[in-house]
Short mmCIF file of C-alpha atoms in Angstrom, two decimals:
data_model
loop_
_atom_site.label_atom_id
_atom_site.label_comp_id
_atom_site.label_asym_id
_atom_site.label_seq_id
_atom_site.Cartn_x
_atom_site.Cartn_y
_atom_site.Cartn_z
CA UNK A 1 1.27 35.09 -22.51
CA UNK A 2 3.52 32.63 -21.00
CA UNK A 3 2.52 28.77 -21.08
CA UNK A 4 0.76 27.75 -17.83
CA UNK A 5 2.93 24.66 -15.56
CA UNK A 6 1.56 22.30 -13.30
CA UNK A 7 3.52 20.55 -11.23
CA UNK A 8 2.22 16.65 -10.99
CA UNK A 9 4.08 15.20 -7.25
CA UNK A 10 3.53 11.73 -7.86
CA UNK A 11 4.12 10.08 -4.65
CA UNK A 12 1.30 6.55 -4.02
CA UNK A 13 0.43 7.05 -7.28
CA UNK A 14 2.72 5.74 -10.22
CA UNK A 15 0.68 4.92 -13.23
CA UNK A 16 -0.71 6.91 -16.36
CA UNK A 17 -3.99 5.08 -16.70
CA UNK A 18 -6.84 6.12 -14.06
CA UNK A 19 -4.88 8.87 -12.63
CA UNK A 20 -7.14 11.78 -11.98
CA UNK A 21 -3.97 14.16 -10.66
CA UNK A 22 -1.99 13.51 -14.30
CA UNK A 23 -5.11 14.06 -16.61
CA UNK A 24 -6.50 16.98 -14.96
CA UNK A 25 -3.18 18.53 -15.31
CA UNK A 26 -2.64 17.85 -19.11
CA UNK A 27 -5.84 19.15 -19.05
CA UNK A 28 -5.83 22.41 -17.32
CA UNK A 29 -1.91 23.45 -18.08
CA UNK A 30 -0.01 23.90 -21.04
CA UNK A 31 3.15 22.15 -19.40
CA UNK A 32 3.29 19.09 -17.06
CA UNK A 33 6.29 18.77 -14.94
CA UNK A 34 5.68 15.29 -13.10
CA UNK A 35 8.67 14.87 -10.18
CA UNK A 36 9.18 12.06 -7.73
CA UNK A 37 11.07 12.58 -4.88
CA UNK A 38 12.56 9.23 -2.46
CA UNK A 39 12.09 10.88 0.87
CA UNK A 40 15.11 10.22 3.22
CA UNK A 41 12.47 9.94 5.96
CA UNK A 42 10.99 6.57 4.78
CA UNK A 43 14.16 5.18 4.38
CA UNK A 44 15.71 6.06 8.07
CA UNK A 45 16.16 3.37 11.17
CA UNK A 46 13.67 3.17 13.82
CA UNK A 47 14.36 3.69 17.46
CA UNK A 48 14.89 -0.12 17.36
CA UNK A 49 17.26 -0.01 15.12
CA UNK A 50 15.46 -1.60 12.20
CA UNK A 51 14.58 0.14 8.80
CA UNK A 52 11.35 1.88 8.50
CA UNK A 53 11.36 0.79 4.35
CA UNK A 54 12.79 -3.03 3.91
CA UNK A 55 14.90 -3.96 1.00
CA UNK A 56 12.14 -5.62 -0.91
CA UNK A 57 9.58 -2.91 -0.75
CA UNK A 58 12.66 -0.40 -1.36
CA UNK A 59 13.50 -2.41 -4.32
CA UNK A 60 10.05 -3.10 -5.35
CA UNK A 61 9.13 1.21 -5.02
CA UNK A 62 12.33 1.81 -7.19
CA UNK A 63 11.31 -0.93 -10.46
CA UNK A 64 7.90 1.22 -9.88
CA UNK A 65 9.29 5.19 -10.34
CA UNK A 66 11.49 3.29 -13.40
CA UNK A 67 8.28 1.72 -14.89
CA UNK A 68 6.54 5.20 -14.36
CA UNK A 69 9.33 7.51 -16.09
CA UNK A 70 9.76 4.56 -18.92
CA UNK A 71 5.90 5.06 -19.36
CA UNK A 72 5.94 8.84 -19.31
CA UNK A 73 8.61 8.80 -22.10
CA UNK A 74 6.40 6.73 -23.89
CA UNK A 75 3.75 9.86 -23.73
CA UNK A 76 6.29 12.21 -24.72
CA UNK A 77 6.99 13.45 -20.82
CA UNK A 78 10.26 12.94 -18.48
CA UNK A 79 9.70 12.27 -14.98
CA UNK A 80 11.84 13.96 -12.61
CA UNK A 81 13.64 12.33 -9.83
CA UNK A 82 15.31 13.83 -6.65
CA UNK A 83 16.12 12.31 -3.48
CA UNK A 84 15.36 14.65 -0.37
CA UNK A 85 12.67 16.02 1.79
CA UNK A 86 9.73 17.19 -0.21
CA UNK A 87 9.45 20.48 0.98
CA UNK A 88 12.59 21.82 0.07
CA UNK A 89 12.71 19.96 -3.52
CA UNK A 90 8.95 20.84 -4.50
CA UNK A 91 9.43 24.22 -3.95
CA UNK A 92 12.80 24.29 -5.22
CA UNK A 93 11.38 23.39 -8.62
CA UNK A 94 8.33 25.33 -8.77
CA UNK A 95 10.87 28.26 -8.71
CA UNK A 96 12.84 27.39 -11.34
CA UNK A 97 10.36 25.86 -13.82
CA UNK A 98 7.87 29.32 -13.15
CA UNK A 99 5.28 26.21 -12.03
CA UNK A 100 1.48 28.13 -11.72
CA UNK A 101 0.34 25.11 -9.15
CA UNK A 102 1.12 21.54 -7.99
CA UNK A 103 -1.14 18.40 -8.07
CA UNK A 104 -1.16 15.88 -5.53
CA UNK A 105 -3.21 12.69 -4.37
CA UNK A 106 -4.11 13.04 -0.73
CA UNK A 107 -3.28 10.66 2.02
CA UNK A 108 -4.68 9.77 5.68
CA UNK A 109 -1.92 8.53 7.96
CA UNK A 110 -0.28 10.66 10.12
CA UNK A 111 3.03 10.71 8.59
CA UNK A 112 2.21 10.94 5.24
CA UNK A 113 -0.46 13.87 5.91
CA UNK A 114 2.24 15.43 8.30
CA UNK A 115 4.29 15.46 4.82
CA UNK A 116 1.76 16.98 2.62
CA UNK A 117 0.77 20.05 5.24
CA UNK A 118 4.50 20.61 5.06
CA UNK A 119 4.63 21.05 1.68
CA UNK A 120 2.00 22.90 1.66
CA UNK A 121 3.09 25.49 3.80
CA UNK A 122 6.55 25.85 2.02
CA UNK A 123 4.49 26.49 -1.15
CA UNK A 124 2.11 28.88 0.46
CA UNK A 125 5.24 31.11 1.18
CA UNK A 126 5.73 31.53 -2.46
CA UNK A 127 2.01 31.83 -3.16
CA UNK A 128 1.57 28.78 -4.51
CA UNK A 129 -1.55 26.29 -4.01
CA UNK A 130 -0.86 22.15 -3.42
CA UNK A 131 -4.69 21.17 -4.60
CA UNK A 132 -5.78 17.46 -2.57
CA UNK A 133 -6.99 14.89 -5.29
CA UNK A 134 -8.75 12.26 -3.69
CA UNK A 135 -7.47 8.65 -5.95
CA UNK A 136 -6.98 5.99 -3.45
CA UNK A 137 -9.89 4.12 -2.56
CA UNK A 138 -12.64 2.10 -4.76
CA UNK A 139 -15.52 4.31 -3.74
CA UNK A 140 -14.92 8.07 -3.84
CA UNK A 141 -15.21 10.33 -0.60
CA UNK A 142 -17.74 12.48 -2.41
CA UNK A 143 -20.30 9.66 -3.19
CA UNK A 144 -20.39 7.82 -0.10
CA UNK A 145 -23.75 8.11 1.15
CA UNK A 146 -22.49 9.87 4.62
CA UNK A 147 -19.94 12.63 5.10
CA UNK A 148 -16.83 11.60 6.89
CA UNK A 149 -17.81 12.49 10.22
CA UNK A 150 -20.93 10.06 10.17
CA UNK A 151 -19.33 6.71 8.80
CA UNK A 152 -19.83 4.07 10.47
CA UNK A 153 -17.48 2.84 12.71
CA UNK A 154 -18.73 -0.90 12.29
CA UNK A 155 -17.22 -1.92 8.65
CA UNK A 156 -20.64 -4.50 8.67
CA UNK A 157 -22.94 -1.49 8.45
CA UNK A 158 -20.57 0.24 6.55
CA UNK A 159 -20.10 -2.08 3.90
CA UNK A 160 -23.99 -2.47 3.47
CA UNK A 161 -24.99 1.33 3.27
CA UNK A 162 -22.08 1.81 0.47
CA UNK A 163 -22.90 -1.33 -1.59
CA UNK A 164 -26.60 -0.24 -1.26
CA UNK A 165 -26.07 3.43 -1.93
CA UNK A 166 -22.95 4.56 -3.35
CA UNK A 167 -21.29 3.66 -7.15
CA UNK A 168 -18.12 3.13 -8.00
CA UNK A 169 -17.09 5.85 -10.80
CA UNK A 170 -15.98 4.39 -14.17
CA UNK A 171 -11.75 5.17 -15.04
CA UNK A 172 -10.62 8.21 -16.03
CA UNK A 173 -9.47 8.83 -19.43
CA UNK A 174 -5.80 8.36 -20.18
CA UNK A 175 -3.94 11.41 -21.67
CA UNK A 176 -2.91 10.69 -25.35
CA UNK A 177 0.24 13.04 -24.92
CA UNK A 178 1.94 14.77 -22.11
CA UNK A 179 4.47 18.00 -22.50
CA UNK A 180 6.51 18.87 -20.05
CA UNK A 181 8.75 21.71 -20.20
CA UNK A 182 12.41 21.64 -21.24
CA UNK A 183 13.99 19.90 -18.40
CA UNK A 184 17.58 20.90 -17.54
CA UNK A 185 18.41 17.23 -15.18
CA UNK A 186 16.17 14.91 -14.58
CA UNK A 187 17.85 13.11 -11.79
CA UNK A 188 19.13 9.34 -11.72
CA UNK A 189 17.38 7.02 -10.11
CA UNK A 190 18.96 6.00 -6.71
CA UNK A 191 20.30 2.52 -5.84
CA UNK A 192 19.14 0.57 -2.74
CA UNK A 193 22.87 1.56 -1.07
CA UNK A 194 22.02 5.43 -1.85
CA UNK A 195 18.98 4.34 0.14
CA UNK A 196 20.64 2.86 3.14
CA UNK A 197 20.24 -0.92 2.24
CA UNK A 198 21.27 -3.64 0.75
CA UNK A 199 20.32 -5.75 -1.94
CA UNK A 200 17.96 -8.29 -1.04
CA UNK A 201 18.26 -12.23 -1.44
CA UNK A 202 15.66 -13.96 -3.33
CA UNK A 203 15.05 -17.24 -1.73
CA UNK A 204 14.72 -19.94 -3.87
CA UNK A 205 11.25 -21.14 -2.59
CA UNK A 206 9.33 -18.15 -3.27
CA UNK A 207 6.67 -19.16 -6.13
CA UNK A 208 6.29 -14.94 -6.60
CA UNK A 209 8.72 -12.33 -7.73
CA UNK A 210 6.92 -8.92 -7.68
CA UNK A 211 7.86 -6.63 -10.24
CA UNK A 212 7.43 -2.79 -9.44
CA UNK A 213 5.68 -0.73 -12.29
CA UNK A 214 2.47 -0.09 -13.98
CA UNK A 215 3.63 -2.25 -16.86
CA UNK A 216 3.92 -5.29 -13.90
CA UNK A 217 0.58 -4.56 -12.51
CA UNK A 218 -1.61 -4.70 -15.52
CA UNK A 219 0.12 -8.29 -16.21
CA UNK A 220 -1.12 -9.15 -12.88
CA UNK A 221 -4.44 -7.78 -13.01
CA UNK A 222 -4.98 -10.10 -16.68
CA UNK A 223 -2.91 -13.11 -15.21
CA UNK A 224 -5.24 -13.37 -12.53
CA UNK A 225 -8.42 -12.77 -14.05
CA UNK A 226 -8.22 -14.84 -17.21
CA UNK A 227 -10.18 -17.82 -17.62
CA UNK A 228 -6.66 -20.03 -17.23
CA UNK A 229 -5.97 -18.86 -14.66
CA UNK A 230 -9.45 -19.38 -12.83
CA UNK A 231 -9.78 -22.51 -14.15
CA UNK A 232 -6.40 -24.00 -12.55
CA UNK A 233 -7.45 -22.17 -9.01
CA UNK A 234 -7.00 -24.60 -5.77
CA UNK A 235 -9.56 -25.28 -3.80
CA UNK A 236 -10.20 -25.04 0.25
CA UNK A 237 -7.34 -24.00 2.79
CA UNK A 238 -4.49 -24.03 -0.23
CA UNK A 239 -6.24 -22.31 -2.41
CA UNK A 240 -6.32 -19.44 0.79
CA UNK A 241 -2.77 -19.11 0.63
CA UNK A 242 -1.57 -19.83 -3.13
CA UNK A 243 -4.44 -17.90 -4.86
CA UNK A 244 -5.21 -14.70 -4.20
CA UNK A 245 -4.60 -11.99 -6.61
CA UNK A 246 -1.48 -10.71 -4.94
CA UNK A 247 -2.46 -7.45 -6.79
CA UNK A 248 -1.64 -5.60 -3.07
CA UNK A 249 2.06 -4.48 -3.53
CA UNK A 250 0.94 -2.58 -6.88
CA UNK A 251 -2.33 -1.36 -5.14
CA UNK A 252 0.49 -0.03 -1.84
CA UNK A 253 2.30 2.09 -4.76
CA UNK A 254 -0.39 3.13 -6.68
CA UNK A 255 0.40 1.27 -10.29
CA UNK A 256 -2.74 0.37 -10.69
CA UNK A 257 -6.13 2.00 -9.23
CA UNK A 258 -8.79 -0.16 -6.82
CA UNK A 259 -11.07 1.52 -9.29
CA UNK A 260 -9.49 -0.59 -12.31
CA UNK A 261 -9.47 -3.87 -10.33
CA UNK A 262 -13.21 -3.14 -9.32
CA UNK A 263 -14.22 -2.57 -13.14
CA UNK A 264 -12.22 -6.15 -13.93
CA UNK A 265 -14.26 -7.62 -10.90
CA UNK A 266 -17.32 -6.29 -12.46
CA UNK A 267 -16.88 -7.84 -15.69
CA UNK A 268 -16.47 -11.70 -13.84
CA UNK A 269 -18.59 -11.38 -10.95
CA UNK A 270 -18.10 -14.64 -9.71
CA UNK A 271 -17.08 -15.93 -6.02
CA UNK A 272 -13.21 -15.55 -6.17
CA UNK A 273 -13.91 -12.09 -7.46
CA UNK A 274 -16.58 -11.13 -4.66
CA UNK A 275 -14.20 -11.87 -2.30
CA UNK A 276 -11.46 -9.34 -4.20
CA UNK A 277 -14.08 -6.73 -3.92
CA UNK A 278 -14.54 -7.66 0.02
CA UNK A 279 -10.96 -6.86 0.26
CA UNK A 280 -10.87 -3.97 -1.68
CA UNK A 281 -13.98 -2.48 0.67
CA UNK A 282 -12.00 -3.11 3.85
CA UNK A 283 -9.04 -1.21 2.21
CA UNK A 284 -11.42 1.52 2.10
CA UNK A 285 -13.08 1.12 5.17
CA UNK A 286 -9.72 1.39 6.90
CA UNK A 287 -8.34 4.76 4.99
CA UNK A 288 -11.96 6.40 5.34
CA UNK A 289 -11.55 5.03 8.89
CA UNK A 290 -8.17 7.49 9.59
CA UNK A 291 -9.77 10.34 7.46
CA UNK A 292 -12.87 10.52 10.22
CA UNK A 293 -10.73 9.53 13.22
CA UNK A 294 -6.98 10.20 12.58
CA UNK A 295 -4.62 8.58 14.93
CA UNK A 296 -7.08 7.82 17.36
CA UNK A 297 -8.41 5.04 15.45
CA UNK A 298 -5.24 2.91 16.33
CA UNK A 299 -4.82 4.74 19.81
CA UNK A 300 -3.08 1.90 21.79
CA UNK A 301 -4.88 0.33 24.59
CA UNK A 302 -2.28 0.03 27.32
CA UNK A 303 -2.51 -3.61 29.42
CA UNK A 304 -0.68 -5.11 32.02
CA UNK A 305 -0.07 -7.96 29.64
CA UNK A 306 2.16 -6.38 27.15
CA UNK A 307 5.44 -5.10 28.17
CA UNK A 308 9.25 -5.43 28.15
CA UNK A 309 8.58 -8.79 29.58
CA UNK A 310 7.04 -10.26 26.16
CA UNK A 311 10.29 -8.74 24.34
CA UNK A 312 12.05 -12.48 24.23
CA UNK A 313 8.22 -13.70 22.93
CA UNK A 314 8.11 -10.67 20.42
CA UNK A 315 11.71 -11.77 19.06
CA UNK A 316 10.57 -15.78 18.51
CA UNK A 317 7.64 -14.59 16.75
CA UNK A 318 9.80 -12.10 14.25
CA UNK A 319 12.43 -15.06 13.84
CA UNK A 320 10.07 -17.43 13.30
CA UNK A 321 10.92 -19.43 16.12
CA UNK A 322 7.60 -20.11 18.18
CA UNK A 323 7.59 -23.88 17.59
CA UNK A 324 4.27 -23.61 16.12
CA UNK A 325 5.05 -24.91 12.27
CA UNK A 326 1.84 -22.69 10.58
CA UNK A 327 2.60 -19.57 12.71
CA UNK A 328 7.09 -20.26 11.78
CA UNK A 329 6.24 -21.47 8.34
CA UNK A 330 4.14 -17.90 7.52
CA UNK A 331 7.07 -15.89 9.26
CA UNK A 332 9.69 -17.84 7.16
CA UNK A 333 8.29 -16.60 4.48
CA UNK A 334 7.64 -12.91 5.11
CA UNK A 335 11.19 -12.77 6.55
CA UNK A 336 12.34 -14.26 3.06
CA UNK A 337 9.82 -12.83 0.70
CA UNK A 338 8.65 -9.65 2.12
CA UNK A 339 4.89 -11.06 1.33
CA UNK A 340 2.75 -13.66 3.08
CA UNK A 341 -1.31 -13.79 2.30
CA UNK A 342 -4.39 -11.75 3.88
CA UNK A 343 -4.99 -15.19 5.51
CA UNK A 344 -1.42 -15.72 7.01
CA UNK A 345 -1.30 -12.09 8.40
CA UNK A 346 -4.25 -12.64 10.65
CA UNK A 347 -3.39 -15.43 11.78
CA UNK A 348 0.40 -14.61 12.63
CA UNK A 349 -1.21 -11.39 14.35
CA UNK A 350 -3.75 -12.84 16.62
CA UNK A 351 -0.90 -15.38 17.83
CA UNK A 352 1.14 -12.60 18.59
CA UNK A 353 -1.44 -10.78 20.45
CA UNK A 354 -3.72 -13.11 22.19
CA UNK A 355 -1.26 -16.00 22.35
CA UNK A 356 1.82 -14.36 23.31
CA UNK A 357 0.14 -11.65 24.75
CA UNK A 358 2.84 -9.07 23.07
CA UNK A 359 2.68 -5.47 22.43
CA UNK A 360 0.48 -5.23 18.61
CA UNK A 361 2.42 -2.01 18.18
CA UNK A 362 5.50 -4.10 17.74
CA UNK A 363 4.20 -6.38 15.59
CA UNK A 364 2.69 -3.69 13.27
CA UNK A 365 5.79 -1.73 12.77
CA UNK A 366 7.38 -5.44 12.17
CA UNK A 367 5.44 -5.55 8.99
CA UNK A 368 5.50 -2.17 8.15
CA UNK A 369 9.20 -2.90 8.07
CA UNK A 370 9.43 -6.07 6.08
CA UNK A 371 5.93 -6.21 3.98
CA UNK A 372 6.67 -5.58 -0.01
CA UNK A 373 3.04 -3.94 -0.10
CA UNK A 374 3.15 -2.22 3.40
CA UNK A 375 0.20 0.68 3.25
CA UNK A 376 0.18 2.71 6.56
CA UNK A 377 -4.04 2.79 6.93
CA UNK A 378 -4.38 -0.70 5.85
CA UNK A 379 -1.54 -2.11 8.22
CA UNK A 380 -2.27 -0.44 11.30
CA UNK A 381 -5.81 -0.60 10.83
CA UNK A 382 -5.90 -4.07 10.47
CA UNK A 383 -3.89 -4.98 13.86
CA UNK A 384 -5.79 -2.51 15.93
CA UNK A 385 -8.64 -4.42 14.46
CA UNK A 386 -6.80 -7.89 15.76
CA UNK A 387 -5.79 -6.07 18.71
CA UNK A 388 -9.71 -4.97 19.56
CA UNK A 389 -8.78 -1.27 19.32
CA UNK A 390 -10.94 -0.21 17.12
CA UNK A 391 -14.31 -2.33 15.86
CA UNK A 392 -13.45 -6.12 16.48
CA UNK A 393 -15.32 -6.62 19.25
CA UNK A 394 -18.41 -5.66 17.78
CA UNK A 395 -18.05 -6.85 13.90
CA UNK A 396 -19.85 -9.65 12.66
CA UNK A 397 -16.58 -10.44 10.42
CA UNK A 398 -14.36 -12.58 12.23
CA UNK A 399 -10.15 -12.59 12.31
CA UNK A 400 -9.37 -15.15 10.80
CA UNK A 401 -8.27 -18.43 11.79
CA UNK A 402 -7.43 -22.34 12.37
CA UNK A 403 -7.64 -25.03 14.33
CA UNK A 404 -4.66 -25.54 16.68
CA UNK A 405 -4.58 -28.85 15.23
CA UNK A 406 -4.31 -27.49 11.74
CA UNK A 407 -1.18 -25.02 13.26
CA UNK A 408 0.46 -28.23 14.52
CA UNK A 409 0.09 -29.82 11.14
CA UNK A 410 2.55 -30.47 8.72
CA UNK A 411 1.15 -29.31 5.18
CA UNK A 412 2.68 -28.91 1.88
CA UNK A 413 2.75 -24.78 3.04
CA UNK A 414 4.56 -25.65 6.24
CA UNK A 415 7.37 -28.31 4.51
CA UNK A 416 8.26 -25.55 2.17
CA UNK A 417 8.90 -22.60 4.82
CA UNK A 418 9.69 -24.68 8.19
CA UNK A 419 13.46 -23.65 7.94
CA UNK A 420 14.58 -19.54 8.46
CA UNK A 421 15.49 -18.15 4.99
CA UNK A 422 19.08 -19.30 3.99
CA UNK A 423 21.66 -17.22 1.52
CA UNK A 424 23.81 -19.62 -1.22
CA UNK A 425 26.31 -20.37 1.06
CA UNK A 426 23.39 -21.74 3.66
CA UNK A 427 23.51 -19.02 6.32
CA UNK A 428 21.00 -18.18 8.02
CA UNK A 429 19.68 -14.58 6.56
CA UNK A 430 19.40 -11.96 9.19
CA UNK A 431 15.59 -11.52 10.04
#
């Protein structure tokens, strides 16, 4: 009888530890064939002419499918890597490795779900079956106390029905060895020019470098969770926007689970941690959000008030170049860093919207473009939330903001990002 393959496509999902997809298939097949594939699509110009994938997150996704075949050698596995549309490649190599089925983690945006029924299809025609895991949120689909149809569309009610009725499941083992069948090429990992882009520049101000990988993320997770660490933590408005667990560019990618920061939360339970597990819930809130309502959740809300017209306002705001030092400052250092704060993003996007009365849409596919831990329900949710799309109006948890005064004011925050990001030779970096 030959040995039964299973064919892991590891796509927002690059760790070993707490990965249902990877353990169910060492469990259930005799051979594991895990395969990453860098999708030209993500990596293409927009209609504006700007990249759908920046250089940072591109840079950032590559250190994390490196980390993720480094750890897979470590179990005795080989990851494979292709570059090319998913439906051809998947189906390529379930031919030629005889694979029985293929694993993959489900997703909720439109493009990425468009992505996975095509796959799906392409493998039906051999009479194969893609099986949906569901790995991306803190509380699982099956054990929320509603089905998806009847969730609340307020995240206040919401957020107390879960906390009062629902658990959060404990990890999932981790395999102690993976086999994977004899593989003929493995593939090379691309480089940011195969991709379309260029290298980015580091600017010397940034107090973060993000590292892609698993091996990065569990770092992070202990950094900012040890007593050291807690102990040193600013207080009040600094604090906002130097101390959060920027654990949300490994979270985008999958190298570590919400599940595993929730479990680390657990064990602290204090107040820096309760409001970690606040933003973990409105990460959920905003993918269970898509599952029940798709695209219509962010379905744009067309006003008089946005228009070509607020194109020249649009292009300040991107450039950093409002005049406003708080609202420049936090642009500055997206432009330069591909990551601002939870705090920051709020606040740059209810300028842009209610201030410069622009089109949200813009703004959104701004960040989408330049943030190192862009997720599609998390970003778009959140603006059609600013935006009053979806359940602003009628949430009890406020967008966050400050004073005018404090936007006018010059803090330590503002001194350090007032000027545009600047190469070695003191250029200003294209934004």
């Amino acid at each position: 009888m030959s040995d039964r393959t299973i064919l892991v496509w590891f796509r927002n999902d690059l760790r070993i530890h707490d990965n249902e997809i990877l353990l169910e298939a060492v469990r259930k097949a005799d051979k594991v064939l895990p395969v990453y594939c860098f999708d030209p699509y993500y990596f293409q110009q927009t209609a504006s002419g700007a990249s759908k994938t920046g250089s940072f997150r591109a840079r950032f996704l590559l250190e994390a499918v490196a980390d993720l075949r480094k750890n897979l050698q470590g179990y005795g596995a080989e990851l494979i890597i292709r570059i090319g549309n998913p439906a051809e490649i998947i189906p390529q190599l379930a031919g030629q490795y005889q694979v029985n089925e293929v694993y993959h983690h489900r997703e909720v945006a439109y493009e990425e779900t468009a992505k996975s029924e095509e796959v799906e299809a392409a493998l039906w025609k051999l009479r194969l079956n893609l099986k949906h895991f569901i790995g991306h949120t803190m509380y699982h689909k099956e054990d929320l106390p509603f089905p998806i149809k009847d969730i609340p569309d307020s995240f206040a009610v919401f957020k107390k029905k879960v906390e009062r009725d629902s658990n959060v499941r404990p990890c999932v083992p981790t395999p102690e060895h993976i086999y994977t069948p004899d593989i003929a090429e493995a593939g090379e990992l691309p480089t940011l020019q195969q991709l379309g882009l260029n290298q980015p520049v580091d600017d010397v101000r940034a107090t973060n470098y993000f590292q892609g990988g698993e091996t990065a993320a569990l770092v992070q997770l202990h950094k900012y969770f040890s007593k050291t660490d807690l102990a040193v933590k600013a207080k009040g408005k600094a604090g906002i926007i130097t101390n959060t667990s920027k654990l949300s560019p490994w979270l985008a990618v999958g190298c570590i689970s919400p599940r595993q920061v929730y479990w680390e939360i657990f064990k602290h339970n204090d107040a820096q941690s309760s409001m970690l597990k606040l933003e973990l819930l409105w990460r959920d809130y905003f993918r269970f959000m898509f599952k029940k309502h798709g695209q219509k959740f962010i379905q744009a809300k067309v006003t008089e008030e946005t228009g070509a017209a607020n194109n020249e306002n649009f292009d300040k705001w991107a450039a950093g170049k409002t005049g406003i030092p708080f609202i420049d400052a936090c642009m500055h250092e997206l432009n330069a860093t591909g990551y601002i704060c939870n705090q920051c993003r709020q606040i740059v996007a209810t300028y842009l919207v209610n201030d410069l009365k622009a089109d949200w849409i813009k703004g959104a596919a701004y960040f989408e473009e330049k943030l190192i831990d862009y997720s599609p329900a998390s970003n778009w949710g959140n603006w059609a939330f600013i935006a009053g799309v979806n359940d602003a109006k009628v949430s009890k948890y406020t967008i966050a903001a400050i004073p005018q005064k404090e936007l006018d004011t010059k803090s330590d925050f503002v001194t350090t990002w007032e000027s545009s990001p600047v190469d070695e030779a003191g250029d200003l970096v294209g934004v």
